[in-house]
mmCIF file of C-alpha atoms in Angstrom:
data_model
loop_
_atom_site.group_PDB
_atom_site.id
_atom_site.type_symbol
_atom_site.label_atom_id
_atom_site.label_comp_id
_atom_site.label_asym_id
_atom_site.label_seq_id
_atom_site.Cartn_x
_atom_site.Cartn_y
_atom_site.Cartn_z
ATOM 1 C CA MET A 1 5.737 -13.611 1.165
ATOM 2 C CA ALA A 2 8.148 -10.621 1.337
ATOM 3 C CA ASN A 3 8.639 -8.323 4.605
ATOM 4 C CA ILE A 4 6.446 -5.145 4.102
ATOM 5 C CA PHE A 5 8.657 -3.528 5.998
ATOM 6 C CA GLU A 6 11.472 -4.318 4.685
ATOM 7 C CA LEU A 7 10.481 -3.000 1.098
ATOM 8 C CA LEU A 8 8.675 0.244 2.239
ATOM 9 C CA ARG A 9 11.971 1.437 4.336
ATOM 10 C CA GLY A 10 14.824 -1.337 4.593
ATOM 11 C CA LYS A 11 17.381 -1.628 6.602
ATOM 12 C CA LYS A 12 18.902 1.228 8.722
ATOM 13 C CA ASN A 13 21.599 3.527 7.736
ATOM 14 C CA GLY A 14 24.647 4.135 9.108
ATOM 15 C CA ASN A 15 23.310 7.545 10.649
ATOM 16 C CA GLY A 16 20.683 5.080 11.854
ATOM 17 C CA ASN A 17 18.207 6.311 10.014
ATOM 18 C CA TYR A 18 16.070 4.309 6.826
ATOM 19 C CA ASP A 19 16.940 4.844 3.730
ATOM 20 C CA LYS A 20 14.508 5.567 0.897
ATOM 21 C CA GLN A 21 13.344 2.756 -1.040
ATOM 22 C CA PRO A 22 13.118 3.521 -5.246
ATOM 23 C CA VAL A 23 9.516 3.744 -5.957
ATOM 24 C CA ILE A 24 8.077 3.385 -9.770
ATOM 25 C CA VAL A 25 4.563 4.896 -11.087
ATOM 26 C CA GLN A 26 2.734 3.149 -13.155
ATOM 27 C CA GLY A 27 0.540 5.526 -15.594
ATOM 28 C CA ILE A 28 2.350 8.240 -14.175
ATOM 29 C CA THR A 29 1.314 10.398 -17.026
ATOM 30 C CA GLY A 30 -2.887 9.916 -16.375
ATOM 31 C CA LYS A 31 -4.816 11.904 -14.781
ATOM 32 C CA PHE A 32 -4.530 10.671 -11.569
ATOM 33 C CA GLY A 33 -1.084 9.503 -12.003
ATOM 34 C CA SER A 34 0.774 12.778 -12.566
ATOM 35 C CA VAL A 35 -1.035 14.544 -9.815
ATOM 36 C CA HIS A 36 -0.218 11.687 -7.182
ATOM 37 C CA THR A 37 3.429 11.412 -8.274
ATOM 38 C CA LYS A 38 3.801 15.414 -8.009
ATOM 39 C CA LEU A 39 2.040 14.949 -4.336
ATOM 40 C CA MET A 40 4.321 11.624 -3.101
ATOM 41 C CA LEU A 41 7.538 14.033 -4.460
ATOM 42 C CA GLU A 42 6.289 16.451 -2.401
ATOM 43 C CA TYR A 43 5.973 14.297 0.827
ATOM 44 C CA GLY A 44 9.598 13.173 0.217
ATOM 45 C CA THR A 45 9.329 9.666 -1.359
ATOM 46 C CA ASN A 46 11.536 8.758 -3.455
ATOM 47 C CA ILE A 47 9.674 8.055 -7.451
ATOM 48 C CA VAL A 48 12.852 6.945 -9.424
ATOM 49 C CA ALA A 49 10.448 5.619 -12.608
ATOM 50 C CA GLY A 50 7.251 6.083 -14.532
ATOM 51 C CA VAL A 51 5.841 4.066 -16.946
ATOM 52 C CA THR A 52 3.719 4.757 -20.376
ATOM 53 C CA PRO A 53 3.643 3.024 -23.065
ATOM 54 C CA GLY A 54 4.733 5.400 -25.964
ATOM 55 C CA LYS A 55 6.316 8.266 -24.032
ATOM 56 C CA GLY A 56 9.405 6.226 -22.703
ATOM 57 C CA GLY A 57 12.018 8.512 -23.210
ATOM 58 C CA GLN A 58 10.083 12.080 -21.575
ATOM 59 C CA LYS A 59 10.541 12.823 -18.010
ATOM 60 C CA PHE A 60 7.721 14.065 -15.351
ATOM 61 C CA GLN A 61 8.307 16.445 -12.484
ATOM 62 C CA ASP A 62 12.455 15.243 -13.558
ATOM 63 C CA VAL A 63 11.507 12.230 -13.152
ATOM 64 C CA PRO A 64 12.246 9.308 -16.004
ATOM 65 C CA ILE A 65 9.868 7.491 -18.269
ATOM 66 C CA TYR A 66 10.202 4.229 -19.821
ATOM 67 C CA GLU A 67 7.989 2.059 -22.163
ATOM 68 C CA THR A 68 7.339 -0.908 -19.109
ATOM 69 C CA VAL A 69 8.464 -2.039 -16.109
ATOM 70 C CA LYS A 70 11.302 -4.311 -17.250
ATOM 71 C CA GLU A 71 13.016 -0.961 -18.321
ATOM 72 C CA ALA A 72 12.715 0.813 -15.302
ATOM 73 C CA ILE A 73 13.194 -1.761 -12.942
ATOM 74 C CA THR A 74 16.722 -2.009 -14.642
ATOM 75 C CA ALA A 75 17.677 1.542 -14.622
ATOM 76 C CA SER A 76 15.933 1.970 -11.130
ATOM 77 C CA LYS A 77 16.143 -1.411 -8.912
ATOM 78 C CA ALA A 78 13.210 -0.417 -8.017
ATOM 79 C CA ARG A 79 10.875 -3.022 -6.080
ATOM 80 C CA ILE A 80 7.909 -0.974 -5.201
ATOM 81 C CA SER A 81 5.211 -0.188 -8.069
ATOM 82 C CA ILE A 82 1.857 2.048 -7.338
ATOM 83 C CA VAL A 83 -0.445 1.302 -10.631
ATOM 84 C CA PHE A 84 -2.853 4.426 -11.148
ATOM 85 C CA VAL A 85 -4.276 2.762 -14.952
ATOM 86 C CA PRO A 86 -7.678 1.714 -15.744
ATOM 87 C CA ALA A 87 -8.798 -1.420 -14.243
ATOM 88 C CA LYS A 88 -10.104 -3.053 -17.252
ATOM 89 C CA PHE A 89 -5.886 -2.572 -17.869
ATOM 90 C CA PHE A 90 -5.062 -3.552 -14.989
ATOM 91 C CA LEU A 91 -4.427 -7.340 -14.759
ATOM 92 C CA GLU A 92 -1.936 -6.600 -17.934
ATOM 93 C CA ALA A 93 -0.027 -3.898 -15.472
ATOM 94 C CA ALA A 94 0.013 -6.141 -12.269
ATOM 95 C CA LYS A 95 1.587 -9.004 -14.935
ATOM 96 C CA GLU A 96 4.029 -7.598 -16.132
ATOM 97 C CA ALA A 97 4.940 -5.557 -12.832
ATOM 98 C CA PHE A 98 5.199 -8.707 -10.884
ATOM 99 C CA GLU A 99 7.026 -10.978 -14.052
ATOM 100 C CA ALA A 100 9.500 -7.996 -14.243
ATOM 101 C CA GLY A 101 10.607 -8.041 -10.408
ATOM 102 C CA ILE A 102 8.173 -5.726 -8.211
ATOM 103 C CA LYS A 103 7.399 -7.420 -4.653
ATOM 104 C CA LEU A 104 5.083 -4.543 -3.580
ATOM 105 C CA LEU A 105 2.117 -3.256 -5.574
ATOM 106 C CA VAL A 106 -0.043 -0.987 -4.646
ATOM 107 C CA ALA A 107 -3.328 -0.333 -7.125
ATOM 108 C CA ILE A 108 -5.373 2.433 -7.060
ATOM 109 C CA PRO A 109 -7.854 1.747 -9.532
ATOM 110 C CA GLU A 110 -11.442 0.837 -8.403
ATOM 111 C CA HIS A 111 -13.680 -1.540 -9.859
ATOM 112 C CA VAL A 112 -11.151 -4.137 -11.489
ATOM 113 C CA PRO A 113 -13.076 -6.964 -12.258
ATOM 114 C CA VAL A 114 -13.169 -10.063 -9.338
ATOM 115 C CA ARG A 115 -11.893 -12.630 -12.665
ATOM 116 C CA ASP A 116 -8.952 -10.311 -13.502
ATOM 117 C CA ALA A 117 -8.254 -9.603 -9.664
ATOM 118 C CA MET A 118 -7.988 -12.847 -8.721
ATOM 119 C CA GLN A 119 -5.605 -13.804 -11.177
ATOM 120 C CA ALA A 120 -3.354 -11.224 -10.364
ATOM 121 C CA ILE A 121 -3.353 -12.498 -7.029
ATOM 122 C CA GLU A 122 -2.357 -15.750 -7.759
ATOM 123 C CA ILE A 123 -0.115 -13.824 -10.264
ATOM 124 C CA ALA A 124 1.205 -12.071 -6.889
ATOM 125 C CA LYS A 125 1.875 -15.981 -5.107
ATOM 126 C CA GLN A 126 3.881 -16.879 -7.528
ATOM 127 C CA ASN A 127 6.197 -14.303 -7.829
ATOM 128 C CA ASN A 128 6.423 -14.022 -4.050
ATOM 129 C CA ALA A 129 4.664 -10.541 -3.518
ATOM 130 C CA ILE A 130 2.231 -8.060 -1.937
ATOM 131 C CA MET A 131 -0.369 -6.544 -3.738
ATOM 132 C CA ILE A 132 -2.546 -3.605 -1.849
ATOM 133 C CA GLY A 133 -5.826 -3.250 -3.743
ATOM 134 C CA PRO A 134 -7.034 -3.196 -6.036
ATOM 135 C CA ASN A 135 -9.266 0.050 -5.254
ATOM 136 C CA THR A 136 -7.275 1.453 -1.784
ATOM 137 C CA PRO A 137 -5.594 4.388 -0.885
ATOM 138 C CA GLY A 138 -2.201 3.363 -0.548
ATOM 139 C CA VAL A 139 0.110 2.364 2.531
ATOM 140 C CA ILE A 140 2.500 5.472 4.886
ATOM 141 C CA ILE A 141 4.973 4.882 6.806
ATOM 142 C CA PRO A 142 4.655 8.802 8.393
ATOM 143 C CA GLY A 143 7.700 10.716 7.533
ATOM 144 C CA LEU A 144 9.398 8.462 5.011
ATOM 145 C CA ILE A 145 7.488 6.752 2.618
ATOM 146 C CA LYS A 146 3.841 7.772 0.929
ATOM 147 C CA ILE A 147 2.799 4.722 -1.593
ATOM 148 C CA GLY A 148 -0.998 6.511 -2.510
ATOM 149 C CA ILE A 149 -3.393 9.381 -2.934
ATOM 150 C CA MET A 150 -4.201 9.882 1.034
ATOM 151 C CA PRO A 151 -3.367 13.586 2.337
ATOM 152 C CA ALA A 152 -0.184 13.627 4.303
ATOM 153 C CA GLY A 153 -2.341 15.637 7.032
ATOM 154 C CA PRO A 154 -3.625 13.518 8.969
ATOM 155 C CA PHE A 155 -0.384 11.189 9.211
ATOM 156 C CA MET A 156 2.010 11.805 12.400
ATOM 157 C CA GLU A 157 5.259 9.570 13.064
ATOM 158 C CA GLY A 158 4.432 6.894 15.913
ATOM 159 C CA ASN A 159 4.152 3.151 17.094
ATOM 160 C CA ILE A 160 0.262 2.452 16.054
ATOM 161 C CA ALA A 161 -0.446 0.596 12.959
ATOM 162 C CA VAL A 162 -4.171 1.262 11.185
ATOM 163 C CA LEU A 163 -5.543 -1.144 8.868
ATOM 164 C CA SER A 164 -8.722 0.396 8.000
ATOM 165 C CA LYS A 165 -11.339 -0.943 4.928
ATOM 166 C CA SER A 166 -12.690 2.269 4.355
ATOM 167 C CA GLY A 167 -10.322 5.199 2.731
ATOM 168 C CA THR A 168 -12.300 8.155 4.725
ATOM 169 C CA LEU A 169 -12.415 6.660 7.879
ATOM 170 C CA LEU A 170 -8.767 6.121 7.349
ATOM 171 C CA TYR A 171 -8.050 9.321 6.924
ATOM 172 C CA GLU A 172 -10.300 10.275 9.730
ATOM 173 C CA ILE A 173 -9.221 7.893 12.249
ATOM 174 C CA SER A 174 -5.599 8.647 11.991
ATOM 175 C CA ASN A 175 -5.880 12.548 12.483
ATOM 176 C CA ASN A 176 -7.451 11.747 15.993
ATOM 177 C CA LEU A 177 -5.178 9.770 16.945
ATOM 178 C CA THR A 178 -2.715 11.775 15.907
ATOM 179 C CA THR A 179 -4.669 14.660 17.481
ATOM 180 C CA SER A 180 -4.206 12.721 20.660
ATOM 181 C CA GLY A 181 -0.733 12.424 20.333
ATOM 182 C CA PHE A 182 -0.742 8.535 18.800
ATOM 183 C CA GLY A 183 1.260 8.795 16.344
ATOM 184 C CA GLN A 184 1.412 5.546 13.264
ATOM 185 C CA ASN A 185 4.308 3.487 12.564
ATOM 186 C CA ILE A 186 2.136 2.268 9.418
ATOM 187 C CA THR A 187 -1.172 2.681 8.191
ATOM 188 C CA LEU A 188 -2.695 0.856 4.887
ATOM 189 C CA GLY A 189 -5.605 0.843 3.155
ATOM 190 C CA ILE A 190 -6.997 -2.830 2.460
ATOM 191 C CA GLY A 191 -9.438 -1.956 -0.546
ATOM 192 C CA GLY A 192 -12.739 -0.931 -1.026
ATOM 193 C CA ASP A 193 -13.287 -3.936 -4.380
ATOM 194 C CA PRO A 194 -14.405 -7.266 -3.463
ATOM 195 C CA ILE A 195 -12.300 -9.077 -4.075
ATOM 196 C CA ASN A 196 -8.473 -7.284 -1.940
ATOM 197 C CA GLY A 197 -4.574 -8.573 -2.248
ATOM 198 C CA THR A 198 -3.737 -7.720 0.962
ATOM 199 C CA ARG A 199 -7.151 -9.122 3.068
ATOM 200 C CA MET A 200 -7.148 -8.080 7.050
ATOM 201 C CA ILE A 201 -6.179 -10.925 8.698
ATOM 202 C CA ASP A 202 -3.062 -10.252 6.204
ATOM 203 C CA ALA A 203 -2.202 -7.308 6.549
ATOM 204 C CA PHE A 204 -2.493 -8.018 10.829
ATOM 205 C CA ASP A 205 0.272 -10.660 10.097
ATOM 206 C CA MET A 206 2.742 -8.377 8.497
ATOM 207 C CA ILE A 207 2.883 -5.420 11.194
ATOM 208 C CA LYS A 208 1.993 -7.517 14.073
ATOM 209 C CA ASP A 209 6.303 -8.899 14.826
ATOM 210 C CA GLN A 210 7.448 -4.873 14.545
ATOM 211 C CA PRO A 211 8.759 -4.528 17.881
ATOM 212 C CA GLU A 212 8.206 -0.763 17.916
ATOM 213 C CA LEU A 213 4.443 -1.134 17.268
ATOM 214 C CA GLU A 214 2.331 -0.291 20.651
ATOM 215 C CA GLY A 215 -1.272 -1.275 19.279
ATOM 216 C CA VAL A 216 -3.039 -1.451 16.757
ATOM 217 C CA VAL A 217 -6.137 -0.063 15.709
ATOM 218 C CA ILE A 218 -9.043 -1.746 12.689
ATOM 219 C CA VAL A 219 -11.264 0.223 11.039
ATOM 220 C CA GLY A 220 -13.642 -1.892 9.134
ATOM 221 C CA GLU A 221 -17.273 -2.051 7.363
ATOM 222 C CA ILE A 222 -20.041 -3.968 7.655
ATOM 223 C CA GLY A 223 -21.004 -6.480 5.143
ATOM 224 C CA GLY A 224 -18.431 -9.575 5.320
ATOM 225 C CA GLN A 225 -16.539 -12.136 8.194
ATOM 226 C CA ALA A 226 -12.832 -10.159 7.365
ATOM 227 C CA GLU A 227 -13.296 -8.283 10.906
ATOM 228 C CA GLU A 228 -14.474 -11.749 13.110
ATOM 229 C CA THR A 229 -12.254 -13.598 10.960
ATOM 230 C CA LEU A 230 -9.126 -11.507 12.249
ATOM 231 C CA ALA A 231 -10.350 -10.859 16.138
ATOM 232 C CA GLU A 232 -10.980 -15.243 16.643
ATOM 233 C CA HIS A 233 -6.794 -15.199 14.646
ATOM 234 C CA ILE A 234 -5.566 -12.508 16.955
ATOM 235 C CA ILE A 235 -7.084 -14.626 20.071
ATOM 236 C CA ASP A 236 -5.560 -17.619 18.754
ATOM 237 C CA ILE A 237 -2.238 -16.400 18.694
ATOM 238 C CA GLY A 238 -2.379 -14.768 22.310
ATOM 239 C CA PHE A 239 -1.503 -11.076 20.492
ATOM 240 C CA LYS A 240 -1.036 -9.327 23.645
ATOM 241 C CA LYS A 241 -1.102 -5.404 22.795
ATOM 242 C CA PRO A 242 -3.794 -3.494 22.607
ATOM 243 C CA VAL A 243 -6.372 -3.643 19.638
ATOM 244 C CA VAL A 244 -9.054 -0.922 18.768
ATOM 245 C CA GLY A 245 -11.940 -2.202 16.586
ATOM 246 C CA TYR A 246 -14.448 0.087 14.206
ATOM 247 C CA ILE A 247 -16.778 -1.026 12.180
ATOM 248 C CA ALA A 248 -18.638 1.090 10.123
ATOM 249 C CA GLY A 249 -22.248 1.096 8.754
ATOM 250 C CA ARG A 250 -25.700 0.257 9.359
ATOM 251 C CA LYS A 251 -27.765 -2.585 8.133
#
């Protein structure tokens, strides 16, 4: 599987900083796609192309729009896509993205049919790609790149990873960390739909070997056994850095 940190921040340039990786937006002209594209651009995310069938050749916020993902990738060399399309069109959009060469797909739509989500995950695996979501708030490396619908305010650069099943709690807990002086090197929303392209244990394995990592915060919700599975995995591999877990809800 592709390395999420290499996809999100690439390698350091000659100045010792990470280059901003190119991102495309599928559904850039829709109600939510347009609003959050603007916010991501304001954060500094390097959005280089949008995809909306029937609107190729137009621009949104000076971002060129293409008819297909393949055309957008050919023009931009992007390997990351964020998807804002209605749930019923998600599988088609994900399939197009993965087969065109996208290696990290952030799936915003909620209530994607279970079978469609499962098929999208299988296509991602076949193409050595990562899918986050569906129904995810996205992923952010504070100060560098924001791919999602999360507000920017709660997050600060640092060395704590936050992995959360809840979008709202992702913001709340990150904000509490920030105000207490604990910045984040990545925060990632697993997604609220029943089927997740990146499970909690997958997300942990993606971030656990980063040398700058000082600790991990896991935010879970009642129902299922993802948190128990991850806890057993952390013990089994002998992970030595601090891990704090919080499970929200009541039966």
